[in-house]
mmCIF file of C-alpha atoms in Angstrom:
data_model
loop_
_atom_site.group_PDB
_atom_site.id
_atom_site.type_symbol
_atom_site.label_atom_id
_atom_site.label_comp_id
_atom_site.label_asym_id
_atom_site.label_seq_id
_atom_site.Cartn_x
_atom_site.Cartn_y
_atom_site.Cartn_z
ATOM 1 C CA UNK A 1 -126.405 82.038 -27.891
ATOM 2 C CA UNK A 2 -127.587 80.677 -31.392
ATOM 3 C CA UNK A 3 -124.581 79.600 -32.622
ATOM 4 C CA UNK A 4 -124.789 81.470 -35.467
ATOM 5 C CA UNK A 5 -121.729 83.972 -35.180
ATOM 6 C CA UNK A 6 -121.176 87.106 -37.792
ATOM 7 C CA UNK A 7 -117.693 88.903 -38.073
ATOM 8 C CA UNK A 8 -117.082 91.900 -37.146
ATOM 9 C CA UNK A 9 -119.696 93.180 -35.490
ATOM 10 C CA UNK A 10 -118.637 96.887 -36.455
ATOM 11 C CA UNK A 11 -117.400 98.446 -39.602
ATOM 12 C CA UNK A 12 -117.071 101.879 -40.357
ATOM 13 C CA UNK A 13 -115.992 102.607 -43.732
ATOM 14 C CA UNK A 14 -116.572 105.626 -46.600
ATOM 15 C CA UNK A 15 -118.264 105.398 -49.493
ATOM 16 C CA UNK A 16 -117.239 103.464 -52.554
ATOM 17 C CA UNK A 17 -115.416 101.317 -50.359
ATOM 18 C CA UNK A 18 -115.901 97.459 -50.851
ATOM 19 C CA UNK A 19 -116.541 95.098 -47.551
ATOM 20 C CA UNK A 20 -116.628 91.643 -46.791
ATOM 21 C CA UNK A 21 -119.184 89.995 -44.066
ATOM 22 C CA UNK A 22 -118.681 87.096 -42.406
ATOM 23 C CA UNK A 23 -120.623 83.961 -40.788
ATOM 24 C CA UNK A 24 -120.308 80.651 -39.941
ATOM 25 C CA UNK A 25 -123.853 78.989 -39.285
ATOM 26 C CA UNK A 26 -125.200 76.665 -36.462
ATOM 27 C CA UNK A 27 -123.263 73.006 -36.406
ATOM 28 C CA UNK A 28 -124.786 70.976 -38.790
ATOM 29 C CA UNK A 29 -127.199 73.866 -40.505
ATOM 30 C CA UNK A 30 -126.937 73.651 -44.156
ATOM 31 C CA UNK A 31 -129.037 76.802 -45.248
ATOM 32 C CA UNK A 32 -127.686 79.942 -44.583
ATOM 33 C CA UNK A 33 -129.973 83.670 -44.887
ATOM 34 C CA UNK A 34 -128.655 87.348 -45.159
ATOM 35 C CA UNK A 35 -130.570 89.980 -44.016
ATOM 36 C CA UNK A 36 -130.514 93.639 -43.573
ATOM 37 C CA UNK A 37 -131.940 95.576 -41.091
ATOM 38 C CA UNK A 38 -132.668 99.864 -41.525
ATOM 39 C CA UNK A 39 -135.293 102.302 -40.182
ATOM 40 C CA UNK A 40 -136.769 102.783 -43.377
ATOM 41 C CA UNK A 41 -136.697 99.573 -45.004
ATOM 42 C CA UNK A 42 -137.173 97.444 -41.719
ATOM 43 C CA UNK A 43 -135.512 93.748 -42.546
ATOM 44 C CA UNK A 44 -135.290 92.650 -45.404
ATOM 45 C CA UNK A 45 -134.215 89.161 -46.729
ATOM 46 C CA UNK A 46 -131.606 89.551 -49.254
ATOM 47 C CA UNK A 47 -130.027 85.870 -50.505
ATOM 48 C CA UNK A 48 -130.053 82.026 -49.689
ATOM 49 C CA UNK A 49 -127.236 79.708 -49.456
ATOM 50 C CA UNK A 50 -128.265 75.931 -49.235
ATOM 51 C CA UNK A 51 -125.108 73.520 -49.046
ATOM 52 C CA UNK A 52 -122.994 75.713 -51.357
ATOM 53 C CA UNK A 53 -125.608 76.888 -53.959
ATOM 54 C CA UNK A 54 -127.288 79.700 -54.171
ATOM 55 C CA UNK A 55 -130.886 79.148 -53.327
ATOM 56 C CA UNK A 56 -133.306 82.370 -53.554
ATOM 57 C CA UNK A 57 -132.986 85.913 -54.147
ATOM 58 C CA UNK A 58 -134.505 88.998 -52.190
ATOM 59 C CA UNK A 59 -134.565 92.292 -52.696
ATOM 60 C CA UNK A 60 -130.259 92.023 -53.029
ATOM 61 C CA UNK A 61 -129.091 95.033 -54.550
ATOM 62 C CA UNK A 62 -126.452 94.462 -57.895
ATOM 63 C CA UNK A 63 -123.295 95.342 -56.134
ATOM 64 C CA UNK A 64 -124.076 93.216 -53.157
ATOM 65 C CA UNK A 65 -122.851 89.088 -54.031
ATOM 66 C CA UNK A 66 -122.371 86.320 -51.209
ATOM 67 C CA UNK A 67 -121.047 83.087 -51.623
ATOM 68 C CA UNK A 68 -121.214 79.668 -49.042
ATOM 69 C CA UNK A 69 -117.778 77.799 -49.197
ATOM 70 C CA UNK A 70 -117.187 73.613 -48.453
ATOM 71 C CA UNK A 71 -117.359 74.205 -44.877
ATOM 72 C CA UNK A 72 -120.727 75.886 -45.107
ATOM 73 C CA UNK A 73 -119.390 79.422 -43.473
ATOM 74 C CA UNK A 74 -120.697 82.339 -46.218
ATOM 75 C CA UNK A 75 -119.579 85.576 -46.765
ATOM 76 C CA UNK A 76 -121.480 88.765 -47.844
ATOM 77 C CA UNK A 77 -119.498 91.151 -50.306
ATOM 78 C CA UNK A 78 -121.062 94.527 -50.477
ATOM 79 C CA UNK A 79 -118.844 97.006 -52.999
ATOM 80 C CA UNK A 80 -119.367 100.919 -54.566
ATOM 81 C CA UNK A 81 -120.736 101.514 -50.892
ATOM 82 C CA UNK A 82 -123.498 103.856 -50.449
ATOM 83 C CA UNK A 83 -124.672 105.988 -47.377
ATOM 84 C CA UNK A 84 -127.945 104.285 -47.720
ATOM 85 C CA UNK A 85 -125.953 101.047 -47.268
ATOM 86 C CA UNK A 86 -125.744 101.502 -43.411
ATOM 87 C CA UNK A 87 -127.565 98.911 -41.997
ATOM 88 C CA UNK A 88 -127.343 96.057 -38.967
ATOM 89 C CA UNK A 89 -126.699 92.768 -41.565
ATOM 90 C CA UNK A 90 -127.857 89.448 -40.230
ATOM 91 C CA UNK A 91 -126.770 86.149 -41.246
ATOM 92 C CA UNK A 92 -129.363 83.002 -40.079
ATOM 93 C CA UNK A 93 -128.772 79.227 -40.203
ATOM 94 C CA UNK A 94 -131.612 76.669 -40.213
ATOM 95 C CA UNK A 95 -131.420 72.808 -40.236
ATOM 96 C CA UNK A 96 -134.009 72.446 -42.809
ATOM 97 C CA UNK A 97 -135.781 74.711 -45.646
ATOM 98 C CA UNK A 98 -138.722 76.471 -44.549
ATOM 99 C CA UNK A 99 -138.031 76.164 -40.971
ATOM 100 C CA UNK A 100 -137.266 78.655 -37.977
ATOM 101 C CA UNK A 101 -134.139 79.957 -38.502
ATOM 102 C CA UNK A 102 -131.248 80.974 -35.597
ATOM 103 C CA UNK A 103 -130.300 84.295 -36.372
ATOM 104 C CA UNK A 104 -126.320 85.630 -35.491
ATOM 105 C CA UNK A 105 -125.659 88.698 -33.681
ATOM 106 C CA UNK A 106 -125.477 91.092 -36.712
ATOM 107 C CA UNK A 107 -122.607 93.286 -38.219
ATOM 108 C CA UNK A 108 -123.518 96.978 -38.033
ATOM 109 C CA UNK A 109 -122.371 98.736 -40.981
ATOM 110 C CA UNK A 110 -121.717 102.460 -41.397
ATOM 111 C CA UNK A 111 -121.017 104.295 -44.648
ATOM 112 C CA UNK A 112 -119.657 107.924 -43.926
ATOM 113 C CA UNK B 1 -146.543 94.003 -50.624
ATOM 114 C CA UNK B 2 -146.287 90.853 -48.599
ATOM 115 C CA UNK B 3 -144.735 92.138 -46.184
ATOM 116 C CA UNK B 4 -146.752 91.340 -42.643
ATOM 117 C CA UNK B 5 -148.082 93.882 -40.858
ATOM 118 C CA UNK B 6 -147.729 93.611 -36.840
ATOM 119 C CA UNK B 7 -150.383 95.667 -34.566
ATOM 120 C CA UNK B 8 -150.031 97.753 -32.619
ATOM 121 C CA UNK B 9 -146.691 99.136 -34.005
ATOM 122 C CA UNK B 10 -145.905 100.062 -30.233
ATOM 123 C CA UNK B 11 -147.404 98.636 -26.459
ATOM 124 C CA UNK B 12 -146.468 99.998 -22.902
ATOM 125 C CA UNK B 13 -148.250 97.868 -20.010
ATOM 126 C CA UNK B 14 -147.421 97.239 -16.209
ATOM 127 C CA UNK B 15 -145.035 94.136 -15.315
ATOM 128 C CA UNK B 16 -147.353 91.136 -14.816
ATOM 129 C CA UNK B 17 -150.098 92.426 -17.280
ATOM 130 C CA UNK B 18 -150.434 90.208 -20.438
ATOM 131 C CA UNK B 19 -149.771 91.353 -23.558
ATOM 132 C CA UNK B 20 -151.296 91.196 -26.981
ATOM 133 C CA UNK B 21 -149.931 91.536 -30.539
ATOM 134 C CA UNK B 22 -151.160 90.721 -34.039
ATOM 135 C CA UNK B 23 -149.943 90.140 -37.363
ATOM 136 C CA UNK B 24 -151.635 90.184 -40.507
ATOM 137 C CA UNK B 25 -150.166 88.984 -44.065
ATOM 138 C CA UNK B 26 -151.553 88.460 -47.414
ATOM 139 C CA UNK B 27 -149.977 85.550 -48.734
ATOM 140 C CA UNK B 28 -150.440 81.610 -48.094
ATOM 141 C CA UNK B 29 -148.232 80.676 -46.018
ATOM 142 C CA UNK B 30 -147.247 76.941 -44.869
ATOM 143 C CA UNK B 31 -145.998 78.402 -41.085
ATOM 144 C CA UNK B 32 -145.946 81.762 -39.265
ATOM 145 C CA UNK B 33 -143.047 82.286 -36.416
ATOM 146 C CA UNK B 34 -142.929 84.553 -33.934
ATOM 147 C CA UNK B 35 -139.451 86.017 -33.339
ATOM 148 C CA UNK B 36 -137.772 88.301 -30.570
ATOM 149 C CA UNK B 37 -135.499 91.353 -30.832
ATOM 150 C CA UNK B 38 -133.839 93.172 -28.400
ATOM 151 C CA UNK B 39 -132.767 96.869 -28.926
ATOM 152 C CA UNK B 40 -130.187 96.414 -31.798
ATOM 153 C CA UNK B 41 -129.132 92.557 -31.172
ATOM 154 C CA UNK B 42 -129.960 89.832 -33.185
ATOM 155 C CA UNK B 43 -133.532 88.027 -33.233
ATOM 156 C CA UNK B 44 -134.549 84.964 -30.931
ATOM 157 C CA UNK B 45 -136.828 82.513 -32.604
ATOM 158 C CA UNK B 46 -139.675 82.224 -30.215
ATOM 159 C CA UNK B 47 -142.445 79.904 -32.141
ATOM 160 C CA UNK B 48 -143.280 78.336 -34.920
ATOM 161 C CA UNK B 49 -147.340 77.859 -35.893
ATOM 162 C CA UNK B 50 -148.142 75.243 -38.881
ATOM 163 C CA UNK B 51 -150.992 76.499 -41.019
ATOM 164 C CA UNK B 52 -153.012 73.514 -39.793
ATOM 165 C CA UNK B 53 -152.377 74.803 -36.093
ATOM 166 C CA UNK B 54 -154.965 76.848 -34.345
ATOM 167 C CA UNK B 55 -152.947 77.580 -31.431
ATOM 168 C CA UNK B 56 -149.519 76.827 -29.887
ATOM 169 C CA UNK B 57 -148.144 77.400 -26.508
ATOM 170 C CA UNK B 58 -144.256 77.421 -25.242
ATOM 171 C CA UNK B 59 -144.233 78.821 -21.564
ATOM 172 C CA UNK B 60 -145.656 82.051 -21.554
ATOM 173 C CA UNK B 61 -146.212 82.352 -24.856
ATOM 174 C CA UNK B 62 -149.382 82.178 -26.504
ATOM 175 C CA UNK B 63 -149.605 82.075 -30.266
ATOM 176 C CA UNK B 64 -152.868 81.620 -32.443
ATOM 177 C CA UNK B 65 -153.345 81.698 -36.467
ATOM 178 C CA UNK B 66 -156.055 82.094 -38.595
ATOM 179 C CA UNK B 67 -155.657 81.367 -42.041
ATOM 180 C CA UNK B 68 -158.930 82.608 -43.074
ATOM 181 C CA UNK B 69 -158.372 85.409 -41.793
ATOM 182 C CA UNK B 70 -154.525 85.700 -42.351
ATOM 183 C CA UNK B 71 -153.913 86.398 -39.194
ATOM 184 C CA UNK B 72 -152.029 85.405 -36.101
ATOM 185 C CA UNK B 73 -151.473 87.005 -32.670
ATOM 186 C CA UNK B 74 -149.317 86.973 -29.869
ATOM 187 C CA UNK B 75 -150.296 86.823 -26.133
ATOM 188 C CA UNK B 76 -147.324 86.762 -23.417
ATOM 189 C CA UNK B 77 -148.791 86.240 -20.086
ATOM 190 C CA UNK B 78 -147.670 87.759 -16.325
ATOM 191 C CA UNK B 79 -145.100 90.077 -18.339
ATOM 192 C CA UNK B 80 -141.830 90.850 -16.843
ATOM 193 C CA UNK B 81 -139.371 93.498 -17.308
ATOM 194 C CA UNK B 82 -136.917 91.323 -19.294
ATOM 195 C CA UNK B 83 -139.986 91.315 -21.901
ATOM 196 C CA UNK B 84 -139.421 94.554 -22.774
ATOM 197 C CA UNK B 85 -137.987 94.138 -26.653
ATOM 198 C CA UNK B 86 -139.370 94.303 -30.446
ATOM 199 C CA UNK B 87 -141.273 91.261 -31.568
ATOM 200 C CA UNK B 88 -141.760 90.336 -35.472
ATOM 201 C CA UNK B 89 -143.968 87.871 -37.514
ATOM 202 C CA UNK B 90 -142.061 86.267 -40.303
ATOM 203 C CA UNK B 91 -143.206 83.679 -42.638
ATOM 204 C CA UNK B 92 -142.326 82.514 -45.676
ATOM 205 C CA UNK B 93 -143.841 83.862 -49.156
ATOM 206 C CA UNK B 94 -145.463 82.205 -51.978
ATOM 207 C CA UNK B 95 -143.740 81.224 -54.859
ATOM 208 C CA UNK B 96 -141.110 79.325 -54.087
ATOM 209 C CA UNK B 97 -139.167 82.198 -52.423
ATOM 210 C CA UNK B 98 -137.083 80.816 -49.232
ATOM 211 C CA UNK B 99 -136.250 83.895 -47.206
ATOM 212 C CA UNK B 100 -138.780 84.914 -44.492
ATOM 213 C CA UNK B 101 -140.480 88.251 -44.469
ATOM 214 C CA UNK B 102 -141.006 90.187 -41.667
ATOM 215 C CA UNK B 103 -143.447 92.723 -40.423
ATOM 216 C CA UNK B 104 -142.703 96.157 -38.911
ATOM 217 C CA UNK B 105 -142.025 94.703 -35.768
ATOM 218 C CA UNK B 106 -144.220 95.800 -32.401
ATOM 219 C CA UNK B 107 -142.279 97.520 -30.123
ATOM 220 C CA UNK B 108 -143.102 96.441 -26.543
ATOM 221 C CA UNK B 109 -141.902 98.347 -23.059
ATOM 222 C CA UNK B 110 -142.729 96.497 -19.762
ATOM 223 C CA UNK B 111 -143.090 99.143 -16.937
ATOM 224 C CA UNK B 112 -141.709 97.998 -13.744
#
């Protein structure tokens, strides 16, 4: 167990739809990662959370936005889904930047 | 891209065999970790290398980096079936960029 947990860990939904992510990082860990995971695109870093503010970009499409609140748990807001859009979606903590990160258990996302 | 690139992208070998993996990338990197995934669950940080580190060991787990040659590889010693799992380089990018990037992943089976 990392410590790192990710709600829920399955969500169907249909196109155009709009869902939220969740995760609350390791005790302590300030930074928080998202990533997503395909067959075709293999994983992929999408955005950076460090104490509240938004730290570094990936390759995070326009209708995707996340946000860290006061208590350091983040959430991942993907909207106007897209079939391509089904992915596993990892959230990762780590104590300091640069460092190994602890990775959550992923939400699997499908678009029908 | 700077995306790593792990070799081979699949390995099948007896229980108790070693196994071998490598990664090559094309950035400068100040670390290279080694991390663990298995089938469709969330990734397990194995090690981390500095960039002044020739060679780390945890267990049975051998890693080794060569900057000049941007390289790193992988050895896990008297395999066992629990082994069996995708493994993934990941480091972090030039330019100031704070999310790691991963290879392809090497898929590995341990035979029983």
């Amino acid at each position: 167990d990392s410590g790192v947990t990710q709600t829920p860990k399955h969500l169907i939904t249909a196109t155009g739809q709009r869902v939220t992510l969740r995760c609350s990082p390791r005790s302590g860990d300030l930074s928080v990662y998202w990533y997503q995971q395909s067959l075709d695109q293999g994983l992929q870093f999408l955005i950076q959370y460090y104490n509240g503010e938004e730290r570094a970009k990936g390759n995070i499409l326009e209708r995707f936005s996340a946000q860290q609140f006061p208590d350091l748990h983040s959430e991942l807001n993907l909207s106007s889904l897209e079939l391509g859009d089904s992915a596993l979606y990892f959230c990762a903590s780590s104590a300091f930047v640069r460092d190994e990160q602890y990775f959550g258990p992923g939400t699997r996302l499908t678009v029908t | 891209s700077q995306q790593g690139e792990e070799d081979p992208q699949a390995l099948s070998i007896q229980e108790g065999e070693n196994a071998t993996m490598n990664c090559s990338y094309k950035t400068s990197i100040n670390n290279l970790q080694w991390y663990r995934q298995n089938s469709g669950r969330g990734l397990v940080h194995l090690i981390l290398i500095r960039s002044n580190e020739r060679e780390k060991h945890s267990g049975r787990l051998r890693v080794t980096l060569d900057t000049s040659k941007k390289s790193s590889s992988l050895l896990i010693t008297a395999s066992r079936a629990a082994d069996t799992a995708s493994y993934f380089c990941a480091f972090y990018p030039g330019g100031g960029a704070d999310g790691l990037t991963f290879g392809k992943g090497t898929h590995l089976i341990i035979q029983p």
